[in-house]
PDB file of C-alpha atoms in Angstrom:
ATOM      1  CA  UNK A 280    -128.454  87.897  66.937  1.00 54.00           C
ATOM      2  CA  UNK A 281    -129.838  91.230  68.650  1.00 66.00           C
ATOM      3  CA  UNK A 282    -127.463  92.900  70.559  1.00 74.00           C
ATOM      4  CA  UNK A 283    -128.468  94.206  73.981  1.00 77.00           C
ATOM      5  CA  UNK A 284    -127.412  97.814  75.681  1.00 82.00           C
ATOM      6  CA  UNK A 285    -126.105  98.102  79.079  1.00 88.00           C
ATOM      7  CA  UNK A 286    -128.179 101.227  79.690  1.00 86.00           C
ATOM      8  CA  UNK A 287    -128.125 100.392  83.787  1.00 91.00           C
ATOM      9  CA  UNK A 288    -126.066  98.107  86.007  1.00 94.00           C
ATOM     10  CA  UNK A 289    -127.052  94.956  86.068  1.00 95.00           C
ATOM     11  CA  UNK A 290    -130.108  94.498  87.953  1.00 96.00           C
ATOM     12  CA  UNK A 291    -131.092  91.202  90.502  1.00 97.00           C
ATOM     13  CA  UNK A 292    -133.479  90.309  87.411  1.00 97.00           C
ATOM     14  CA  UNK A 293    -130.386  90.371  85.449  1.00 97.00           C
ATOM     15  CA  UNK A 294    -128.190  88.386  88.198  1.00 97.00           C
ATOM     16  CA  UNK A 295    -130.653  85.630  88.645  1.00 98.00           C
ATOM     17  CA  UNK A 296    -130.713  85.035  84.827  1.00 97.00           C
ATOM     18  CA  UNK A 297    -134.555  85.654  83.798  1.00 96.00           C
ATOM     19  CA  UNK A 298    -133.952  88.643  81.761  1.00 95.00           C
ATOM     20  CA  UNK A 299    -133.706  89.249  78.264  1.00 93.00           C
ATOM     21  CA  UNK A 300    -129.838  89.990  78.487  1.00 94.00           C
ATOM     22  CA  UNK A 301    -129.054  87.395  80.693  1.00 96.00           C
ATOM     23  CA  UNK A 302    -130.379  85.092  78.232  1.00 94.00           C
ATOM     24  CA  UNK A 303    -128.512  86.608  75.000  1.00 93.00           C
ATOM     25  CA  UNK A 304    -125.581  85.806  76.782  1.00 95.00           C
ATOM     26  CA  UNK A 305    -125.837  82.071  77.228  1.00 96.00           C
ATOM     27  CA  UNK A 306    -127.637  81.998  73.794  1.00 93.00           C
ATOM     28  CA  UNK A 307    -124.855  84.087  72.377  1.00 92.00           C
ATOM     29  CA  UNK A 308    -122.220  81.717  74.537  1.00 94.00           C
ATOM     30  CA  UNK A 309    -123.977  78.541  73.379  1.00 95.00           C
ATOM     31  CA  UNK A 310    -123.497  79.338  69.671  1.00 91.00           C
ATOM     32  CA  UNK A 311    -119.816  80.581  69.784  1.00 92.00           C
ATOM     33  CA  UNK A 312    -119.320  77.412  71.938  1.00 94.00           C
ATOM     34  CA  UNK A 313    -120.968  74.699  69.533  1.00 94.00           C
ATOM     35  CA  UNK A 314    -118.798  76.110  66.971  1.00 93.00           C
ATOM     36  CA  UNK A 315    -115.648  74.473  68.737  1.00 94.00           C
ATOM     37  CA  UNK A 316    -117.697  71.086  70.128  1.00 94.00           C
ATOM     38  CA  UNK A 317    -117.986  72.460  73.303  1.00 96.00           C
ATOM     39  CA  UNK A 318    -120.937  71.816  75.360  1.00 97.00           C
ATOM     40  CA  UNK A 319    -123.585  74.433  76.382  1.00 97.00           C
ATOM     41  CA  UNK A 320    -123.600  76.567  79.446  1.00 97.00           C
ATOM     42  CA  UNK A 321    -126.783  78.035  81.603  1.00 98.00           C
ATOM     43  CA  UNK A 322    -127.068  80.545  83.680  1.00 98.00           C
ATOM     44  CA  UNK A 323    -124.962  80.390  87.114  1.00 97.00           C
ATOM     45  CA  UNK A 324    -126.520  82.901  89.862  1.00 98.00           C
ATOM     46  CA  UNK A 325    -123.995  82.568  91.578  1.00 97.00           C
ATOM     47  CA  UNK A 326    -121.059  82.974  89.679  1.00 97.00           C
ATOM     48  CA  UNK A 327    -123.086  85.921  88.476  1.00 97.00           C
ATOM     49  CA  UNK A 328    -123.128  87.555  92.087  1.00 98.00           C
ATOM     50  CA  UNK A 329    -119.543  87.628  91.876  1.00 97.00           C
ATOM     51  CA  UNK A 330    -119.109  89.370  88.811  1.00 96.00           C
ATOM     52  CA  UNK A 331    -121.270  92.130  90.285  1.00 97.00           C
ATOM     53  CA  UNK A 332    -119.716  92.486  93.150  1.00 97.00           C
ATOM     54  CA  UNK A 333    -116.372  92.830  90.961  1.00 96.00           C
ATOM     55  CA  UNK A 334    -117.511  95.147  88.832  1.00 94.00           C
ATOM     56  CA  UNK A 335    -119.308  97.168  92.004  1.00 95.00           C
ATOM     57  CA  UNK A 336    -115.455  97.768  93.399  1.00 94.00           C
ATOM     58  CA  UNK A 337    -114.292  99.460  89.655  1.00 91.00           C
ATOM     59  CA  UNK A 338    -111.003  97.569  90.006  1.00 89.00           C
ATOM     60  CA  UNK A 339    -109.109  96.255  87.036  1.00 88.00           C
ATOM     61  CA  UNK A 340    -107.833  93.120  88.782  1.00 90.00           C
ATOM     62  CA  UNK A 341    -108.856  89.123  88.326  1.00 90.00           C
ATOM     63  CA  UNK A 342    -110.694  87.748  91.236  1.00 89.00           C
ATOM     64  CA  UNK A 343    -109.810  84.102  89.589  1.00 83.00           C
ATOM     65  CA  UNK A 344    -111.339  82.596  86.716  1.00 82.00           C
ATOM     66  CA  UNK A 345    -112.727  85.051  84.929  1.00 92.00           C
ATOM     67  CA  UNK A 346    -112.889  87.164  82.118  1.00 95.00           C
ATOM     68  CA  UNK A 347    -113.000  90.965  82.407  1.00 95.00           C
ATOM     69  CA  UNK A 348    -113.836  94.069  80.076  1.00 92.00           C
ATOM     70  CA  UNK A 349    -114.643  97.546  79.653  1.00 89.00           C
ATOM     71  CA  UNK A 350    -115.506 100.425  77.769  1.00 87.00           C
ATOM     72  CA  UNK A 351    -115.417 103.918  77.867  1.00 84.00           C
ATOM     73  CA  UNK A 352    -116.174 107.057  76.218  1.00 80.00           C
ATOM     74  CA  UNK A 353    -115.864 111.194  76.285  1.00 78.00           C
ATOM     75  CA  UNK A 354    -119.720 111.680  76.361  1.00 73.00           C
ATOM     76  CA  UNK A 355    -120.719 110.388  79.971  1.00 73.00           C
ATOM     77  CA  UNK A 356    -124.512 109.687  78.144  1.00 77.00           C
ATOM     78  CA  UNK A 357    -122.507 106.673  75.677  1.00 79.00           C
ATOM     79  CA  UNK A 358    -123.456 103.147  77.054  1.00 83.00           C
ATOM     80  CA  UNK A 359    -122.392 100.085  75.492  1.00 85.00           C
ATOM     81  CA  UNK A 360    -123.245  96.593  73.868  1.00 87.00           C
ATOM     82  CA  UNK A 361    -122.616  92.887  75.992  1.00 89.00           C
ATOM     83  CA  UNK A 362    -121.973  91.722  72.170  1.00 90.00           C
ATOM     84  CA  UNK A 363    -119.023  93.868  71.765  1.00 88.00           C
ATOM     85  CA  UNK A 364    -117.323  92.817  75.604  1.00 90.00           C
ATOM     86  CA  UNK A 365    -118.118  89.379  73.983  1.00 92.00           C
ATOM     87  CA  UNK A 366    -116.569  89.634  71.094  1.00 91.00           C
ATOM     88  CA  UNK A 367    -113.343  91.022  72.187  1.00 90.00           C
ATOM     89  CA  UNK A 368    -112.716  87.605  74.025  1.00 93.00           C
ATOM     90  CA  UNK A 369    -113.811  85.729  71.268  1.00 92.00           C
ATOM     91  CA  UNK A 370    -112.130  87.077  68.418  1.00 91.00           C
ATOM     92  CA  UNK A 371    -109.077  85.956  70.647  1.00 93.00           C
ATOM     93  CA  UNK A 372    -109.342  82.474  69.111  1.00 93.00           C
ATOM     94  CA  UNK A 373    -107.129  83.653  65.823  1.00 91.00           C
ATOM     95  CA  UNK A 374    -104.238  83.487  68.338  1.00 91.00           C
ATOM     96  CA  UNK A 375    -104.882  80.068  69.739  1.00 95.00           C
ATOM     97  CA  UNK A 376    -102.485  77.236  68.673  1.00 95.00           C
ATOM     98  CA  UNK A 377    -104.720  74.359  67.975  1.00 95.00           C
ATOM     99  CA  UNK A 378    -102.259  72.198  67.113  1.00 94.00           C
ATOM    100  CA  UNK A 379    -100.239  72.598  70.279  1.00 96.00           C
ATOM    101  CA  UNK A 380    -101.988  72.160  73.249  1.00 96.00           C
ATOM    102  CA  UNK A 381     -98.738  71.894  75.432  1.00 97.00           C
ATOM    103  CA  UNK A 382     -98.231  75.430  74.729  1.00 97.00           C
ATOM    104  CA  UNK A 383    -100.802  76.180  77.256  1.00 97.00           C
ATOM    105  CA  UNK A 384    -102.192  79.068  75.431  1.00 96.00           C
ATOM    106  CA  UNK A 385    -104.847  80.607  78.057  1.00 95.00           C
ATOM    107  CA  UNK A 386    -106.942  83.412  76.704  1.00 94.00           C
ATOM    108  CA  UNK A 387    -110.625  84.852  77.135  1.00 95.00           C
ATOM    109  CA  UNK A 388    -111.194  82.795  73.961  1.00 96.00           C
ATOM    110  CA  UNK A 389    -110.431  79.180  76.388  1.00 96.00           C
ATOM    111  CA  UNK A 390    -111.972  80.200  79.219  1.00 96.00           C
ATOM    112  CA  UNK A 391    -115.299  81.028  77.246  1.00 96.00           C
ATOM    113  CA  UNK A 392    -115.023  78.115  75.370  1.00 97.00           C
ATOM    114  CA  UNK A 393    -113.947  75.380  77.844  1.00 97.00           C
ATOM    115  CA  UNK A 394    -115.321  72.292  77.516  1.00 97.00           C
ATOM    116  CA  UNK A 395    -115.725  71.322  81.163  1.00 97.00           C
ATOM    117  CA  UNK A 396    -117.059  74.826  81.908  1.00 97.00           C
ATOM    118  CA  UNK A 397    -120.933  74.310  81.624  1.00 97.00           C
ATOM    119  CA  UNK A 398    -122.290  77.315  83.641  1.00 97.00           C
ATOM    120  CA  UNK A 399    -121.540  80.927  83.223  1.00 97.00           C
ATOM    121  CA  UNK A 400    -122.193  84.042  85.204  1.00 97.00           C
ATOM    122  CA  UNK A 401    -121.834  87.821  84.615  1.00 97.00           C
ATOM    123  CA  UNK A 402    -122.164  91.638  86.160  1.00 96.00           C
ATOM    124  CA  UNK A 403    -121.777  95.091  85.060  1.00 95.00           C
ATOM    125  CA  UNK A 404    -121.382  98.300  86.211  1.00 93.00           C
ATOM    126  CA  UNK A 405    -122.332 101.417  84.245  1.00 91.00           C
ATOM    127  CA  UNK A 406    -120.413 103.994  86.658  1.00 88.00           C
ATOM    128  CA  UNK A 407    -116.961 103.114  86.841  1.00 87.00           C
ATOM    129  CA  UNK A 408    -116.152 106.475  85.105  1.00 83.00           C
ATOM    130  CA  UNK A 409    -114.393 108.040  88.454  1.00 70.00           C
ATOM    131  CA  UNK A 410    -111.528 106.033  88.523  1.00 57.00           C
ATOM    132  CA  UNK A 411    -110.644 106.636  84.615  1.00 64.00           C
ATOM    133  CA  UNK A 412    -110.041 109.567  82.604  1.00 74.00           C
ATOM    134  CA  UNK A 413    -113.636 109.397  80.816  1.00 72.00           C
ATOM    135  CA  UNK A 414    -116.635 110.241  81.718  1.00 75.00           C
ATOM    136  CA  UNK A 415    -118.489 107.097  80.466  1.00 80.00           C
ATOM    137  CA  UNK A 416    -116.931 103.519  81.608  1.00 85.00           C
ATOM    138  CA  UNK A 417    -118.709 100.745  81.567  1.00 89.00           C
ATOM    139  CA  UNK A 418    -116.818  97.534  83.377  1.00 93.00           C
ATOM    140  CA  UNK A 419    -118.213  93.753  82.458  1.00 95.00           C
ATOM    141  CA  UNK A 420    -117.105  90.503  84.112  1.00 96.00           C
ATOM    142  CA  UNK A 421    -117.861  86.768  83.611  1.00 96.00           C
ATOM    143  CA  UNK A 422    -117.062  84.081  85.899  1.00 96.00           C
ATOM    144  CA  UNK A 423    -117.457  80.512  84.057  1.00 96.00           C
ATOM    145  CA  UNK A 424    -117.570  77.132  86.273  1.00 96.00           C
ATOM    146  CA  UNK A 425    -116.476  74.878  86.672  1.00 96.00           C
ATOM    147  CA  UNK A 426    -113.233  77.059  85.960  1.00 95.00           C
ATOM    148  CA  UNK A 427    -111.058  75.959  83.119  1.00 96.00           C
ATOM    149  CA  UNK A 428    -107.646  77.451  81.610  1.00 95.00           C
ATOM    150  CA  UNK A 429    -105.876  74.409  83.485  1.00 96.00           C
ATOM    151  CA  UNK A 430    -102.050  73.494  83.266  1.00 95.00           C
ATOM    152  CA  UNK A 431    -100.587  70.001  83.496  1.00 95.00           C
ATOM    153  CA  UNK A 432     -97.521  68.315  83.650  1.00 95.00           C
ATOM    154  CA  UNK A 433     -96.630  67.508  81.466  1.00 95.00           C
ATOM    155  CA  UNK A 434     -97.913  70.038  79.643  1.00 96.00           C
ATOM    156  CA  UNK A 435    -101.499  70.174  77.717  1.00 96.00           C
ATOM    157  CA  UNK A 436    -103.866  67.628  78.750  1.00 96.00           C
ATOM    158  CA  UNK A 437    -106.542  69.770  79.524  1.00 97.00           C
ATOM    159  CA  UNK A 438    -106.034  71.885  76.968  1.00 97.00           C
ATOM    160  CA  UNK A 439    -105.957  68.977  74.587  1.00 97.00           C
ATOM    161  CA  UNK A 440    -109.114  67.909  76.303  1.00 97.00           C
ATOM    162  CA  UNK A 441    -111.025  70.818  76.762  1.00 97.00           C
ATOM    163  CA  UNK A 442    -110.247  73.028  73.327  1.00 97.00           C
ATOM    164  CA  UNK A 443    -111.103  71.690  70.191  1.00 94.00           C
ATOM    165  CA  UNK A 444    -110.863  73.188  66.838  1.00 91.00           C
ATOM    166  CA  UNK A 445    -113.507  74.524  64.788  1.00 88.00           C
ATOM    167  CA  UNK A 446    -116.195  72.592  63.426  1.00 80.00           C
ATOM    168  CA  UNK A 447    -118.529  74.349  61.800  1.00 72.00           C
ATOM    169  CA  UNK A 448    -121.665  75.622  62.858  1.00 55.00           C
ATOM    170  CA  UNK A 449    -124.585  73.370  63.965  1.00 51.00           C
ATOM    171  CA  UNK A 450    -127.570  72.036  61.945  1.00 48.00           C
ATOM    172  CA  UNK A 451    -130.535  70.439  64.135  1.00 48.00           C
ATOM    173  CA  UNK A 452    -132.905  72.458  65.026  1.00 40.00           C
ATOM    174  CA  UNK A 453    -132.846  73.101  67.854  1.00 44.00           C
ATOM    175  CA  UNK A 454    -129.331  74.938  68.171  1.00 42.00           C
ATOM    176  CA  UNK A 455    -130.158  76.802  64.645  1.00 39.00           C
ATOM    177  CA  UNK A 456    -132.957  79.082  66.420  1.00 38.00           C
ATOM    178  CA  UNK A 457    -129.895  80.422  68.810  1.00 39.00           C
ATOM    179  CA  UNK A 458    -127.994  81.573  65.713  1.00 35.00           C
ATOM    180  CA  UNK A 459    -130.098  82.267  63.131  1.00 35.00           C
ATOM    181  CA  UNK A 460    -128.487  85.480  62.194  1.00 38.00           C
ATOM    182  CA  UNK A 461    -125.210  84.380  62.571  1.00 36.00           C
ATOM    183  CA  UNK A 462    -123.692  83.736  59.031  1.00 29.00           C
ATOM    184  CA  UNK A 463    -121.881  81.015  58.548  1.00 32.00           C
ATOM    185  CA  UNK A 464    -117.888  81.360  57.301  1.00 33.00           C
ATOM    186  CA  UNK A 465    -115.055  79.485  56.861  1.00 30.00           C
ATOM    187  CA  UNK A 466    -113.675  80.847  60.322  1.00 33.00           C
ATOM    188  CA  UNK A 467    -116.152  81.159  63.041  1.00 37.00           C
ATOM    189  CA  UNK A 468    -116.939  84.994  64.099  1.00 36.00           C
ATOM    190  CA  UNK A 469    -119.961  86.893  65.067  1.00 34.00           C
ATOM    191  CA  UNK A 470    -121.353  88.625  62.502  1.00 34.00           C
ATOM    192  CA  UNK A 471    -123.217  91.574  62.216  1.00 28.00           C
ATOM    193  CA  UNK A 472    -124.587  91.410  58.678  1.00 28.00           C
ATOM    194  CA  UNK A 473    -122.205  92.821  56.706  1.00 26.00           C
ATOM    195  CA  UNK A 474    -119.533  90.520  55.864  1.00 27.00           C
ATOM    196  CA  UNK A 475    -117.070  90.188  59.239  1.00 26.00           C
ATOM    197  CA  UNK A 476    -117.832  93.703  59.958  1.00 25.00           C
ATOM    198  CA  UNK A 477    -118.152  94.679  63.685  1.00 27.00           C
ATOM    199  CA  UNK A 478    -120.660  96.983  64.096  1.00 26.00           C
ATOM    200  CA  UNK A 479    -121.484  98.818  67.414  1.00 24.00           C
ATOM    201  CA  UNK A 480    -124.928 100.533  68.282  1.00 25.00           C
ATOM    202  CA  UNK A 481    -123.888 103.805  69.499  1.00 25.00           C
ATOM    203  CA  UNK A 482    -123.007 107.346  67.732  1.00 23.00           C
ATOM    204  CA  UNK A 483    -119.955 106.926  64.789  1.00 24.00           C
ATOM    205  CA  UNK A 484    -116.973 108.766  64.875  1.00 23.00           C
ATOM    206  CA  UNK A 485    -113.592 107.946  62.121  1.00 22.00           C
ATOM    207  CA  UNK A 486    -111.706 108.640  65.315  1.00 24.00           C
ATOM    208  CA  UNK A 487    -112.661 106.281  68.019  1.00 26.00           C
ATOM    209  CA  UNK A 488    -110.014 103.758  69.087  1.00 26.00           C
ATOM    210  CA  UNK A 489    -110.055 100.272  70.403  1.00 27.00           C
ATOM    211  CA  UNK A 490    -107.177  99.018  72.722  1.00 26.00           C
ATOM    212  CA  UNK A 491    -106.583  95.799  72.703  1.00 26.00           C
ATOM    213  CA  UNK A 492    -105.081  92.848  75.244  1.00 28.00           C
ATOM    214  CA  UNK A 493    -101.111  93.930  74.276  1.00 28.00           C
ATOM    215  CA  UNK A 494    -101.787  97.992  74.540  1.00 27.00           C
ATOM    216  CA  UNK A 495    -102.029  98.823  70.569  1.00 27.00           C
ATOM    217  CA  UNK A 496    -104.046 101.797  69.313  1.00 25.00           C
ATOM    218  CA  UNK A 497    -105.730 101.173  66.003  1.00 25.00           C
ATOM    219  CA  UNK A 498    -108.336 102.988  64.197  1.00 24.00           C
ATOM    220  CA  UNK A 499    -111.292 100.595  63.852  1.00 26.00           C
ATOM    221  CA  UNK A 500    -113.034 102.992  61.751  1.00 26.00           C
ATOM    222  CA  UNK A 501    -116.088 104.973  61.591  1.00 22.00           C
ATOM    223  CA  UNK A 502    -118.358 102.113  63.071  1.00 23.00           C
ATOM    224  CA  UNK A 503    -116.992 102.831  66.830  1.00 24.00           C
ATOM    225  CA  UNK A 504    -117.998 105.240  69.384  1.00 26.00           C
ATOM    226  CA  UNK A 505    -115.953 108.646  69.670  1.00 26.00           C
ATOM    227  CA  UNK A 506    -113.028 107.980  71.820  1.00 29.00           C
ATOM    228  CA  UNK A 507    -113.659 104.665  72.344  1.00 33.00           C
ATOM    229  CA  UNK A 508    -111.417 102.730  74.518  1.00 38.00           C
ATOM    230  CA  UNK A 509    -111.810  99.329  74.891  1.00 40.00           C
ATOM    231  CA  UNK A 510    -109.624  97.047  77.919  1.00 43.00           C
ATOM    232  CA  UNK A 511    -109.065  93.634  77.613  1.00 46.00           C
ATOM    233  CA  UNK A 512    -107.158  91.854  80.821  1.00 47.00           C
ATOM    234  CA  UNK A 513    -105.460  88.345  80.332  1.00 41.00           C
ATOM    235  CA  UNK A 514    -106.620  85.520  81.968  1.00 41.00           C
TER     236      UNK A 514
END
Protein backbone atom coordinates (compact mmCIF):
# COMPACT_ATOMS: atom_id res chain seq x y z
CA UNK A 1 0.00 0.00 0.00
CA UNK A 2 1.46 3.47 -1.33
CA UNK A 3 2.31 5.69 1.21
CA UNK A 4 1.29 9.33 0.86
CA UNK A 5 3.53 12.65 1.86
CA UNK A 6 2.21 15.41 3.86
CA UNK A 7 3.95 17.95 1.63
CA UNK A 8 1.06 20.78 2.71
CA UNK A 9 -1.54 21.01 5.46
CA UNK A 10 -4.34 19.37 4.88
CA UNK A 11 -6.42 21.00 2.41
CA UNK A 12 -10.69 21.29 2.41
CA UNK A 13 -10.27 18.56 -0.50
CA UNK A 14 -8.46 16.64 2.04
CA UNK A 15 -11.07 17.45 5.01
CA UNK A 16 -14.10 16.53 3.05
CA UNK A 17 -12.52 13.11 2.19
CA UNK A 18 -12.32 13.10 -1.83
CA UNK A 19 -8.66 13.09 -2.05
CA UNK A 20 -6.21 10.58 -2.67
CA UNK A 21 -4.88 10.72 1.04
CA UNK A 22 -8.00 10.92 2.59
CA UNK A 23 -8.83 7.76 1.01
CA UNK A 24 -5.43 5.79 1.92
CA UNK A 25 -6.39 6.41 5.25
CA UNK A 26 -9.72 4.66 5.53
CA UNK A 27 -8.32 2.06 3.02
CA UNK A 28 -5.24 1.77 5.15
CA UNK A 29 -7.74 1.84 8.46
CA UNK A 30 -10.08 -0.71 6.86
CA UNK A 31 -7.31 -3.31 6.39
CA UNK A 32 -5.55 -2.95 9.83
CA UNK A 33 -9.18 -3.09 11.16
CA UNK A 34 -10.44 -6.40 9.33
CA UNK A 35 -7.42 -7.92 10.69
CA UNK A 36 -9.00 -7.82 14.33
CA UNK A 37 -12.96 -8.39 13.04
CA UNK A 38 -13.63 -5.00 13.33
CA UNK A 39 -15.93 -3.34 11.01
CA UNK A 40 -14.95 -0.69 8.38
CA UNK A 41 -14.88 3.02 8.82
CA UNK A 42 -15.57 5.99 6.06
CA UNK A 43 -14.73 9.15 5.97
CA UNK A 44 -16.25 11.59 8.80
CA UNK A 45 -16.05 15.44 7.63
CA UNK A 46 -16.69 16.33 10.50
CA UNK A 47 -14.68 14.67 12.86
CA UNK A 48 -12.09 15.64 10.29
CA UNK A 49 -12.73 19.51 10.88
CA UNK A 50 -11.76 18.94 14.30
CA UNK A 51 -8.59 17.41 13.82
CA UNK A 52 -7.63 20.45 11.75
CA UNK A 53 -8.55 22.79 13.86
CA UNK A 54 -6.34 20.81 16.56
CA UNK A 55 -3.57 20.55 14.72
CA UNK A 56 -4.05 24.50 13.47
CA UNK A 57 -3.46 25.51 17.44
CA UNK A 58 0.20 23.31 17.52
CA UNK A 59 -0.79 22.10 21.00
CA UNK A 60 0.18 18.71 22.31
CA UNK A 61 -3.03 18.17 24.30
CA UNK A 62 -6.25 15.63 23.66
CA UNK A 63 -9.35 17.42 22.70
CA UNK A 64 -11.21 13.88 23.60
CA UNK A 65 -11.21 10.87 21.64
CA UNK A 66 -8.56 11.01 19.61
CA UNK A 67 -5.36 9.97 18.58
CA UNK A 68 -2.47 12.40 18.10
CA UNK A 69 1.13 12.40 16.41
CA UNK A 70 3.99 14.16 15.14
CA UNK A 71 7.16 14.39 13.55
CA UNK A 72 9.95 16.47 13.26
CA UNK A 73 13.22 17.03 11.80
CA UNK A 74 16.61 19.43 11.64
CA UNK A 75 16.10 20.24 7.87
CA UNK A 76 12.88 22.54 7.87
CA UNK A 77 12.45 21.12 3.87
CA UNK A 78 11.80 17.14 5.59
CA UNK A 79 7.98 16.35 5.39
CA UNK A 80 6.58 13.19 6.41
CA UNK A 81 4.45 9.97 5.62
CA UNK A 82 0.43 9.49 7.13
CA UNK A 83 1.70 5.65 7.02
CA UNK A 84 4.32 6.19 9.54
CA UNK A 85 1.76 8.49 12.17
CA UNK A 86 -0.32 5.30 11.42
CA UNK A 87 1.80 2.92 12.24
CA UNK A 88 3.05 4.21 15.45
CA UNK A 89 -0.58 3.65 16.86
CA UNK A 90 -0.85 0.48 15.39
CA UNK A 91 2.16 -1.26 16.22
CA UNK A 92 0.73 -0.47 19.81
CA UNK A 93 -1.32 -3.68 19.60
CA UNK A 94 1.91 -5.93 20.86
CA UNK A 95 1.05 -4.35 24.24
CA UNK A 96 -2.62 -5.10 24.33
CA UNK A 97 -3.80 -7.88 26.73
CA UNK A 98 -6.25 -9.83 24.74
CA UNK A 99 -6.99 -12.07 27.17
CA UNK A 100 -7.93 -9.52 29.79
CA UNK A 101 -10.29 -7.16 28.82
CA UNK A 102 -10.96 -5.94 32.49
CA UNK A 103 -7.60 -4.54 32.42
CA UNK A 104 -8.94 -1.75 30.42
CA UNK A 105 -5.92 -1.40 28.33
CA UNK A 106 -6.69 1.94 26.18
CA UNK A 107 -4.15 2.71 23.53
CA UNK A 108 -4.03 4.33 19.90
CA UNK A 109 -4.10 0.65 18.87
CA UNK A 110 -8.18 0.44 20.57
CA UNK A 111 -9.23 3.51 19.60
CA UNK A 112 -8.23 2.79 15.84
CA UNK A 113 -9.51 -0.43 16.02
CA UNK A 114 -12.83 -0.13 17.93
CA UNK A 115 -15.46 -2.01 16.88
CA UNK A 116 -18.31 0.43 17.42
CA UNK A 117 -16.17 3.21 15.90
CA UNK A 118 -17.30 3.16 12.15
CA UNK A 119 -16.26 6.68 10.95
CA UNK A 120 -12.94 8.33 11.17
CA UNK A 121 -11.64 11.80 10.63
CA UNK A 122 -8.17 13.46 10.41
CA UNK A 123 -5.99 16.94 10.01
CA UNK A 124 -2.51 17.99 9.74
CA UNK A 125 -0.45 20.72 10.02
CA UNK A 126 2.93 21.03 8.30
CA UNK A 127 4.14 24.23 10.41
CA UNK A 128 4.09 23.46 13.89
CA UNK A 129 7.94 23.88 13.90
CA UNK A 130 7.78 27.28 16.18
CA UNK A 131 6.75 25.83 19.19
CA UNK A 132 9.56 22.91 19.09
CA UNK A 133 13.16 22.90 18.89
CA UNK A 134 13.19 21.79 15.03
CA UNK A 135 12.72 23.37 12.23
CA UNK A 136 10.44 20.77 10.51
CA UNK A 137 7.26 19.45 12.69
CA UNK A 138 4.64 18.04 11.27
CA UNK A 139 1.48 17.43 13.88
CA UNK A 140 -1.39 14.68 12.75
CA UNK A 141 -4.68 14.02 14.57
CA UNK A 142 -7.60 11.55 14.15
CA UNK A 143 -10.84 11.76 15.75
CA UNK A 144 -12.82 8.27 15.36
CA UNK A 145 -16.79 8.13 16.13
CA UNK A 146 -18.59 7.03 17.54
CA UNK A 147 -15.71 7.31 20.27
CA UNK A 148 -14.58 4.11 21.85
CA UNK A 149 -11.79 3.34 24.64
CA UNK A 150 -14.88 2.89 27.12
CA UNK A 151 -14.65 1.72 30.88
CA UNK A 152 -17.28 -0.28 32.75
CA UNK A 153 -18.05 -1.50 35.94
CA UNK A 154 -17.32 -3.84 36.40
CA UNK A 155 -14.57 -3.70 34.46
CA UNK A 156 -14.21 -4.75 30.54
CA UNK A 157 -17.36 -5.08 28.77
CA UNK A 158 -16.64 -2.90 26.11
CA UNK A 159 -13.43 -3.82 25.78
CA UNK A 160 -14.47 -7.42 25.65
CA UNK A 161 -16.97 -6.27 23.11
CA UNK A 162 -15.29 -3.99 21.03
CA UNK A 163 -11.46 -5.59 20.75
CA UNK A 164 -11.04 -8.79 19.37
CA UNK A 165 -7.95 -10.68 18.67
CA UNK A 166 -6.35 -11.24 15.50
CA UNK A 167 -7.77 -13.13 12.81
CA UNK A 168 -5.98 -13.15 9.98
CA UNK A 169 -6.22 -11.18 7.04
CA UNK A 170 -9.30 -11.23 4.73
CA UNK A 171 -9.95 -13.26 1.53
CA UNK A 172 -13.09 -12.05 -0.66
CA UNK A 173 -12.46 -9.88 -2.98
CA UNK A 174 -13.46 -7.23 -2.35
CA UNK A 175 -11.36 -6.34 0.91
CA UNK A 176 -8.13 -8.03 -0.90
CA UNK A 177 -7.86 -4.94 -3.47
CA UNK A 178 -7.39 -2.61 -0.12
CA UNK A 179 -4.36 -4.68 0.89
CA UNK A 180 -2.86 -6.12 -1.81
CA UNK A 181 0.61 -5.22 -0.83
CA UNK A 182 0.24 -5.95 2.55
CA UNK A 183 1.98 -9.37 3.29
CA UNK A 184 0.44 -11.54 5.24
CA UNK A 185 2.28 -12.84 8.78
CA UNK A 186 1.63 -14.62 11.64
CA UNK A 187 1.16 -11.20 13.60
CA UNK A 188 -0.61 -8.52 11.79
CA UNK A 189 1.75 -5.37 10.83
CA UNK A 190 2.09 -3.12 7.91
CA UNK A 191 4.57 -4.03 5.78
CA UNK A 192 6.70 -2.34 3.58
CA UNK A 193 8.19 -5.13 1.47
CA UNK A 194 10.93 -6.21 3.17
CA UNK A 195 10.11 -8.54 5.82
CA UNK A 196 8.56 -6.30 9.01
CA UNK A 197 10.85 -3.60 8.03
CA UNK A 198 9.55 0.02 8.46
CA UNK A 199 10.64 1.98 5.86
CA UNK A 200 10.14 5.82 5.60
CA UNK A 201 10.29 7.92 2.27
CA UNK A 202 12.52 10.66 3.18
CA UNK A 203 16.54 11.16 3.23
CA UNK A 204 18.47 8.17 5.56
CA UNK A 205 20.58 8.93 8.26
CA UNK A 206 22.16 5.82 11.00
CA UNK A 207 21.41 8.58 13.47
CA UNK A 208 17.82 9.52 13.43
CA UNK A 209 15.79 8.62 16.52
CA UNK A 210 12.24 7.68 17.17
CA UNK A 211 10.61 8.49 20.62
CA UNK A 212 8.14 6.55 21.56
CA UNK A 213 4.71 6.73 23.93
CA UNK A 214 6.99 6.08 27.42
CA UNK A 215 9.99 8.71 26.37
CA UNK A 216 12.76 6.01 25.14
CA UNK A 217 15.40 6.95 22.56
CA UNK A 218 16.32 4.11 20.26
CA UNK A 219 18.19 4.01 17.12
CA UNK A 220 15.78 2.72 14.46
CA UNK A 221 18.47 2.61 12.02
CA UNK A 222 19.49 3.99 8.80
CA UNK A 223 15.86 3.82 7.27
CA UNK A 224 14.71 7.10 9.36
CA UNK A 225 15.05 10.68 8.69
CA UNK A 226 18.11 12.62 10.35
CA UNK A 227 17.05 13.62 13.74
CA UNK A 228 13.94 12.22 13.62
CA UNK A 229 11.70 12.59 16.51
CA UNK A 230 8.65 10.98 16.60
CA UNK A 231 5.65 11.86 19.66
CA UNK A 232 3.17 9.58 20.52
CA UNK A 233 0.41 10.92 23.29
CA UNK A 234 -1.79 8.30 25.22
CA UNK A 235 -5.22 8.14 24.79
Amino acid sequence: MNDYMLNESATDNDLSGNSDVAQWIIAASNAWRAQFGSQPVTWNETAARIAQNHTNTCLWEHWGNDNLASQSGSDASMRFGVRSMIEMWADEWTYYPFAHPEEQAYSHFTAMTWNASNTVGCGWNINCSNNTAFPSLTYFVCNYWPGGNIVSSPPGIYFAANIHNFTGWPVNAAESSSIASLTAEAAPTFQTGQGVTRTYTATASPTATQRSAGGALVTPGAALLVLLAVQVAMV
